[in-house]
Amino acid sequence: MNNQYFMETALDLAARGAGYTSPNPMVGAVVVKNGEIVGRGWHQKAGGPHAEVHALDDAGDLARGATLFVTLEPCNHVGRTPPCTRKILASGISHVVMAMTDPNPDVDGCGADFLIRNGVTVETGVCEQKARRLNEIFIKYIQTKRPFVTLKCAATLDGRIATRTGDSKWVTGPAARNYVHELRHQMDAIMVGINTVTNDNPRLTTRLEEKNGVDPVRIILDTHLSIPEDANVLHTPSAADTIIVTGNLDLSRKRERIEKSGTRIIVSDLKDGRINLDALMNQLGGIGITSLLIEGGAMVSASALQAGIVDKVCFFYAPKILGGDDGIPMCRGTGPELMRHAIPVSGITVRQFDGDVMIEGYIIQDKQPCLQAS
């Protein structure tokens, strides 16, 4: 067994914190002595002990003279918990291997420097790319104060998310839909347009069979505050908030009634008569939303791509064909005239959920999107 094996074990532990650690990163750690793992830990929830603390407590006296493998640079500052670097020194760890330094520009390298100054040897860069992908949400948010945005669509093989009547139940099968609920569990917030609310009346909650998932904050784009007052999203029992984003400045009785029911209303800037999604990302980041899952519909998807706010796409394709040109497309609006102006996607991976296929990839951010929503 080598360093990569031990770090991958720590990364597997870190992933157990998905959905529970925001706004903190997911971190895992293992203590290794004489080639054997003697302590394991991961960051289990925001405000709780960090991964290093769990792993060192698990190792006990065996930590003295051992090596600590940790997926992120140990903290050297006081937050809601004491600095992990002090715990490492007190345990007698002699060597620390970390996958990556802290992406926070204010603290990058501080933990490693402190350990080195106090006689601990430090190694970095083991499984770094895997560690960065695991914490892609944290990395973007800590550096930009804007949420990491994932666009999810589910379509037939000929690219339709619903029939001409708006029927979309169900495009994909149970396994794919369960994975979407896992995505909801992992994200701080989920966003849809008002047409999705009026047509489908969704609850936008997390429903997982194997565990109690965390509901995301529900965000509704509703430029004219036209949401039906009996919509499910306004009356769903949940610990997560519902936020309506509107451009309507009128303090109407309807707005007062909606706010009295516990729903929050945010007024956002408009662009071409629609919510300015780029400006909205700054607003959402400002209230602590680190990640956002966009689930539709077609106009919102096109607007998000046009605004350049999408970081990652998860497109599901079901093994079925509508066979006409009158269904609802994945994106609705005017696209580019030339194929070379299409939005490039990199880092493609493919997964299968029974008969459904998911294509996942990352938007290349230095390319300007060319869609025009209509």
XYZ file of C-alpha atoms in Angstrom:
374
model
C 0.000 0.000 0.000
C 1.291 3.462 -0.946
C 0.472 7.106 -0.392
C -2.146 7.103 -3.130
C -4.035 4.243 -1.495
C -4.128 5.962 1.884
C -5.180 9.297 0.358
C -7.926 7.660 -1.678
C -9.167 6.074 1.538
C -9.266 9.552 3.092
C -11.118 10.901 0.042
C -13.722 8.135 0.341
C -14.226 9.113 3.973
C -14.513 12.789 3.038
C -17.293 12.042 0.549
C -19.469 10.775 3.403
C -19.930 14.395 4.431
C -21.660 15.345 1.162
C -24.727 17.436 1.928
C -23.889 17.966 5.589
C -20.778 20.176 5.768
C -21.738 23.328 3.831
C -20.372 25.991 3.899
C -17.312 24.005 4.978
C -15.458 21.632 2.640
C -15.664 17.858 2.769
C -12.500 16.532 4.420
C -11.300 13.046 5.287
C -8.232 11.867 7.221
C -6.465 8.642 8.117
C -3.603 8.004 10.537
C -1.071 5.463 9.274
C 1.576 3.692 11.351
C 3.863 0.917 10.155
C 1.890 0.685 6.934
C -1.469 0.184 8.678
C -4.402 2.547 9.143
C -4.861 3.078 12.880
C -7.287 6.026 12.803
C -10.052 7.254 10.520
C -12.223 10.352 10.457
C -14.158 12.794 8.316
C -15.839 16.152 8.766
C -19.397 15.117 9.515
C -21.239 18.421 9.809
C -20.602 22.156 9.809
C -19.689 23.329 13.276
C -18.551 19.871 14.359
C -15.010 18.534 14.798
C -12.854 18.442 11.708
C -11.672 15.242 10.041
C -8.220 15.414 11.651
C -9.728 15.531 15.136
C -11.867 12.443 14.513
C -8.957 10.517 12.999
C -6.486 11.439 15.766
C -8.997 10.612 18.485
C -9.631 7.288 16.768
C -5.887 6.547 16.682
C -5.233 7.602 20.285
C -1.649 6.971 21.449
C -0.854 5.209 18.165
C -0.731 8.625 16.498
C 2.679 9.376 18.074
C 5.304 9.106 15.351
C 2.668 8.239 12.731
C 1.707 9.831 9.412
C -1.517 11.757 8.930
C -3.099 11.681 5.477
C -5.633 14.483 5.040
C -7.480 15.623 1.923
C -7.139 19.352 2.672
C -4.515 21.436 4.420
C -5.177 21.457 8.190
C -6.567 24.739 9.477
C -4.384 27.024 11.563
C -7.021 29.546 12.579
C -9.800 29.666 15.142
C -13.269 29.286 13.664
C -16.153 27.426 15.226
C -13.570 24.831 16.294
C -9.931 25.121 17.491
C -7.050 24.949 14.966
C -6.342 21.401 13.781
C -2.617 22.146 13.581
C -2.415 22.315 17.395
C -4.199 18.992 17.694
C -1.727 17.452 15.247
C 1.278 18.706 17.228
C -0.189 17.538 20.527
C -0.820 14.051 19.122
C 2.824 13.532 18.189
C 2.234 13.106 14.439
C 5.623 13.334 12.703
C 4.573 13.536 9.047
C 1.549 15.036 7.279
C 0.530 14.203 3.711
C -2.174 16.436 2.275
C -3.888 16.321 -1.088
C -4.120 20.081 -1.560
C -3.470 23.382 0.154
C -6.362 25.482 1.406
C -7.920 27.311 -1.601
C -8.877 30.253 0.608
C -6.429 32.962 -0.524
C -6.359 34.374 3.018
C -5.085 31.148 4.611
C -3.418 29.190 1.773
C -0.273 27.540 3.145
C -0.619 28.815 6.712
C -1.346 25.410 8.212
C 1.493 23.690 6.382
C 3.954 26.463 7.290
C 3.011 26.249 10.955
C 3.542 22.487 11.026
C 6.909 22.731 9.271
C 8.099 25.426 11.693
C 7.238 23.073 14.539
C 9.179 20.084 13.221
C 6.512 18.175 11.274
C 7.447 17.154 7.740
C 4.775 18.016 5.194
C 4.062 16.603 1.746
C 1.375 17.872 -0.620
C -0.177 17.089 -3.993
C -1.122 13.413 -3.523
C -4.415 12.830 -5.420
C -4.770 16.598 -5.738
C -7.074 16.557 -8.781
C -9.503 14.154 -7.079
C -9.466 16.319 -3.970
C -10.152 19.481 -5.957
C -13.057 17.877 -7.786
C -14.536 16.617 -4.526
C -14.550 20.170 -3.174
C -15.268 22.053 -6.386
C -18.172 23.831 -4.666
C -16.075 25.036 -1.738
C -13.202 26.112 -3.990
C -15.373 28.321 -6.180
C -17.316 29.854 -3.326
C -14.324 30.626 -1.125
C -12.573 32.330 -4.042
C -15.490 34.195 -5.641
C -18.275 34.361 -3.019
C -20.625 33.082 -5.741
C -22.352 29.686 -5.786
C -21.131 26.758 -7.845
C -23.931 26.182 -10.367
C -24.996 22.811 -11.774
C -27.537 22.671 -14.584
C -29.601 19.472 -14.671
C -31.852 18.437 -17.555
C -33.644 15.195 -18.382
C -34.635 14.572 -21.985
C -35.620 11.988 -24.541
C -33.012 10.889 -27.079
C -34.341 13.536 -29.452
C -33.811 16.251 -26.856
C -37.297 16.897 -25.468
C -37.973 17.460 -21.779
C -41.767 17.261 -22.168
C -44.457 16.627 -24.770
C -46.310 19.443 -26.512
C -48.909 19.316 -23.699
C -46.205 19.821 -21.070
C -46.356 16.231 -19.795
C -42.964 15.251 -18.337
C -43.828 12.449 -15.889
C -41.624 10.676 -16.234
C -38.837 11.249 -18.739
C -36.312 9.135 -16.826
C -36.691 6.091 -14.607
C -36.552 5.643 -10.818
C -32.768 5.130 -10.588
C -31.977 8.367 -12.420
C -34.574 10.291 -10.431
C -33.112 8.962 -7.187
C -29.706 10.290 -8.222
C -31.257 13.706 -8.840
C -32.518 13.640 -5.262
C -28.949 12.846 -4.189
C -27.871 15.963 -6.081
C -30.542 17.979 -4.257
C -29.230 16.612 -0.961
C -25.718 17.795 -1.812
C -26.689 21.312 -2.906
C -27.496 24.354 -0.809
C -30.286 25.465 -3.131
C -32.430 24.418 -6.089
C -33.801 26.880 -8.638
C -36.677 26.681 -11.131
C -38.723 29.158 -13.109
C -42.300 30.152 -12.432
C -43.525 28.116 -15.433
C -42.245 24.927 -13.795
C -44.147 25.829 -10.635
C -47.411 26.580 -12.408
C -47.204 23.600 -14.783
C -45.800 20.875 -12.489
C -46.508 22.224 -8.978
C -43.366 20.547 -7.544
C -42.340 20.436 -3.873
C -38.596 20.653 -4.637
C -37.632 18.560 -1.625
C -35.138 15.737 -1.190
C -36.572 12.240 -1.061
C -34.030 9.446 -0.665
C -34.855 5.853 0.179
C -31.594 4.944 1.911
C -31.128 8.013 4.137
C -32.734 11.166 5.401
C -31.703 13.727 2.833
C -31.288 17.440 3.444
C -33.756 19.693 1.632
C -32.204 22.489 -0.430
C -33.367 26.079 -0.233
C -36.064 26.426 -2.893
C -35.601 29.391 -5.236
C -38.338 30.421 -7.671
C -37.682 32.910 -10.482
C -40.913 34.881 -10.723
C -40.388 38.250 -12.383
C -43.970 39.473 -11.921
C -44.787 37.661 -8.645
C -47.444 35.593 -10.385
C -47.007 32.440 -8.281
C -50.293 30.785 -7.248
C -50.728 31.224 -3.514
C -51.639 27.551 -3.125
C -48.441 26.333 -4.839
C -46.798 23.384 -3.092
C -43.470 25.192 -2.685
C -45.197 27.760 -0.461
C -46.730 25.168 1.850
C -44.254 22.286 2.009
C -43.182 21.386 5.569
C -39.402 21.653 5.452
C -36.487 23.007 7.448
C -35.256 24.724 4.277
C -36.447 28.146 3.200
C -38.381 29.079 0.080
C -37.206 32.208 -1.750
C -39.043 33.950 -4.562
C -36.885 36.157 -6.757
C -38.889 38.896 -8.412
C -38.385 42.180 -10.222
C -41.708 43.468 -8.949
C -41.127 46.407 -6.603
C -44.814 46.784 -5.816
C -45.437 46.091 -2.123
C -48.771 44.500 -2.926
C -51.117 42.651 -0.596
C -50.155 39.447 -2.371
C -46.511 39.973 -1.492
C -47.439 40.666 2.120
C -49.525 37.486 2.307
C -46.753 35.376 0.807
C -44.164 36.770 3.201
C -46.443 36.204 6.182
C -46.562 32.505 5.257
C -42.792 32.334 5.832
C -41.589 32.645 2.237
C -38.797 35.112 1.610
C -39.000 37.502 -1.347
C -35.874 38.946 -2.936
C -36.063 41.802 -5.439
C -33.392 41.449 -8.102
C -32.233 43.517 -11.045
C -33.777 42.830 -14.433
C -32.073 42.419 -17.784
C -34.168 42.470 -20.941
C -37.275 42.084 -18.806
C -36.023 38.983 -16.974
C -34.210 38.331 -13.721
C -30.531 39.201 -14.167
C -29.052 35.822 -13.243
C -25.470 37.059 -13.107
C -26.413 39.716 -10.542
C -28.560 37.180 -8.682
C -25.542 34.925 -8.149
C -23.900 37.728 -6.182
C -27.050 38.092 -4.083
C -27.264 34.365 -3.385
C -23.581 34.178 -2.513
C -24.086 37.080 -0.162
C -26.651 35.138 1.861
C -24.345 32.122 2.127
C -25.580 29.878 -0.675
C -22.472 28.055 -1.901
C -24.082 25.747 -4.467
C -27.100 25.878 -6.738
C -28.875 23.178 -8.742
C -30.900 24.518 -11.678
C -33.675 22.118 -12.631
C -35.558 24.074 -15.246
C -37.421 24.635 -17.301
C -36.279 25.278 -20.863
C -36.269 29.077 -20.641
C -34.381 29.096 -17.339
C -31.802 26.649 -18.702
C -31.214 28.828 -21.762
C -31.046 31.989 -19.649
C -28.525 30.418 -17.265
C -26.272 29.365 -20.141
C -26.629 32.761 -21.783
C -25.687 34.496 -18.532
C -22.547 32.384 -18.203
C -23.341 31.307 -14.638
C -23.267 27.523 -15.206
C -20.204 25.616 -14.011
C -21.327 22.043 -14.551
C -23.997 20.205 -16.523
C -25.747 16.923 -15.752
C -27.812 15.943 -18.787
C -29.888 12.767 -18.525
C -31.050 10.997 -21.679
C -33.819 8.414 -21.534
C -34.111 5.544 -24.062
C -37.239 6.956 -25.670
C -38.061 9.170 -28.658
C -41.025 11.522 -29.092
C -40.439 11.665 -32.833
C -41.846 15.139 -33.445
C -40.692 18.750 -33.367
C -43.495 20.033 -31.146
C -42.256 18.863 -27.727
C -40.481 21.166 -25.291
C -36.719 21.342 -25.964
C -33.994 21.313 -23.307
C -33.316 24.988 -24.017
C -35.829 27.389 -25.510
C -34.571 30.438 -27.361
C -32.286 31.519 -30.174
C -28.967 29.743 -30.452
C -25.789 30.758 -32.290
C -25.614 30.931 -36.071
C -22.328 29.017 -36.258
C -21.374 25.711 -34.647
C -18.012 27.172 -33.617
C -19.914 29.507 -31.293
C -21.478 26.619 -29.364
C -20.711 26.453 -25.645
C -17.817 24.025 -25.118
C -17.963 21.396 -22.387
C -14.917 19.585 -20.980
C -14.156 16.793 -18.524
C -16.961 14.605 -19.832
C -17.969 11.530 -17.853
C -20.824 9.140 -18.594
C -22.884 7.141 -16.105
C -25.780 4.787 -16.642
C -28.840 4.444 -14.401
C -30.661 1.360 -15.647
C -31.641 2.429 -19.179
C -30.956 6.145 -18.665
C -27.591 7.746 -19.425
C -26.181 10.821 -17.681
C -23.559 12.969 -19.382
C -21.690 15.164 -16.927
C -19.225 17.879 -17.872
C -17.866 21.329 -17.108
C -18.523 24.545 -18.977
C -15.300 26.120 -20.225
C -15.647 29.460 -18.510
C -13.444 31.577 -20.777
C -15.794 30.998 -23.695
C -18.747 33.349 -24.088
C -22.148 31.640 -24.347
C -24.143 32.555 -27.409
C -27.703 31.539 -26.546
C -30.491 34.074 -26.435
C -33.435 33.022 -24.304
C -36.860 34.027 -25.570
